[in-house]
Amino acid sequence: EKVVLVAGTFDILHESHINMLRNARNLGERLIVMLSTDEFNAEKGKKSYQDYDTRKYVLEAVRYVDLVIPEQSWDDKALYVDMFDVDIFAMGDDWKGKFDFLKDQFPELKIMYFPRGKTSSSKIKEELGSL
Ligand code: C2G
């Protein structure tokens, strides 16, 4: 079966995240999500509203998601691609090209960049704040 891997923070899960997860899942039979830990987000200079456990709890309730694992560093991708024998790595195209380096190590790996949806967690936070 084809294993698909995606990575992200998935803070305040919204329809653009769902679209991406659904598109990724439809590329294969099993979808694994590498979820950024709070510590890794700090490294990315990103602050999430929801903590890791909450974001994991929400993602595990999504029908397209089969497994959620922690993303603690940039090199975790190669680790998990190997561990789970991943066939396809999928991201939104705001990351276009950023993970092509994985093909050096895994020539068979397919990398998909989906068009990014229009919703963003930061926009939601902003608009909620000005309600
Ligand atoms: N995404 C999307 N459309 C949006 C928002 C996000 O397609 N409107 C995609 C992003 O491109 C990413 C995934 O959904 O592939 C998760 O988005 P974020 O949670 O913002 O991920 P990010 O914090 O960019 O972390 O190692 C990669 C990083 O962990 C990605």
PDB file of N, CA and C in Angstrom, residues 3 16 18 60 63 84 95 97 115 121:
ATOM      1  N   VAL A   3       2.185   4.694   1.060  1.00  0.00           N
ATOM      2  CA  VAL A   3       2.201   5.483   2.297  1.00  0.00           C
ATOM      3  C   VAL A   3       2.535   6.929   1.954  1.00  0.00           C
ATOM      4  N   SER A  16      -8.579  24.528   4.893  1.00  0.00           N
ATOM      5  CA  SER A  16      -7.438  24.404   3.961  1.00  0.00           C
ATOM      6  C   SER A  16      -6.525  23.269   4.419  1.00  0.00           C
ATOM      7  N   ILE A  18      -7.644  20.641   5.991  1.00  0.00           N
ATOM      8  CA  ILE A  18      -8.423  19.433   5.658  1.00  0.00           C
ATOM      9  C   ILE A  18      -8.276  19.104   4.170  1.00  0.00           C
ATOM     10  N   GLU A  60      -6.031  13.439  15.067  1.00  0.00           N
ATOM     11  CA  GLU A  60      -6.350  11.999  15.132  1.00  0.00           C
ATOM     12  C   GLU A  60      -7.841  11.761  14.911  1.00  0.00           C
ATOM     13  N   ARG A  63     -10.755  11.935   9.501  1.00  0.00           N
ATOM     14  CA  ARG A  63     -10.914  10.622   8.831  1.00  0.00           C
ATOM     15  C   ARG A  63      -9.754  10.305   7.883  1.00  0.00           C
ATOM     16  N   PHE A  84       9.005   4.410   7.783  1.00  0.00           N
ATOM     17  CA  PHE A  84       7.666   3.997   7.338  1.00  0.00           C
ATOM     18  C   PHE A  84       7.620   3.664   5.857  1.00  0.00           C
ATOM     19  N   TRP A  95       5.893  25.590   0.452  1.00  0.00           N
ATOM     20  CA  TRP A  95       7.163  24.876   0.710  1.00  0.00           C
ATOM     21  C   TRP A  95       7.787  24.368  -0.587  1.00  0.00           C
ATOM     22  N   GLY A  97       9.707  23.035  -3.463  1.00  0.00           N
ATOM     23  CA  GLY A  97      11.150  22.862  -3.681  1.00  0.00           C
ATOM     24  C   GLY A  97      11.946  22.635  -2.406  1.00  0.00           C
ATOM     25  N   PRO A 115      -1.395  23.235  -4.220  1.00  0.00           N
ATOM     26  CA  PRO A 115      -1.657  24.682  -4.113  1.00  0.00           C
ATOM     27  C   PRO A 115      -2.185  24.991  -2.715  1.00  0.00           C
ATOM     28  N   SER A 121      -4.249  30.005   9.728  1.00  0.00           N
ATOM     29  CA  SER A 121      -4.536  30.104  11.168  1.00  0.00           C
ATOM     30  C   SER A 121      -4.255  31.518  11.668  1.00  0.00           C
TER      31      SER A 121
END
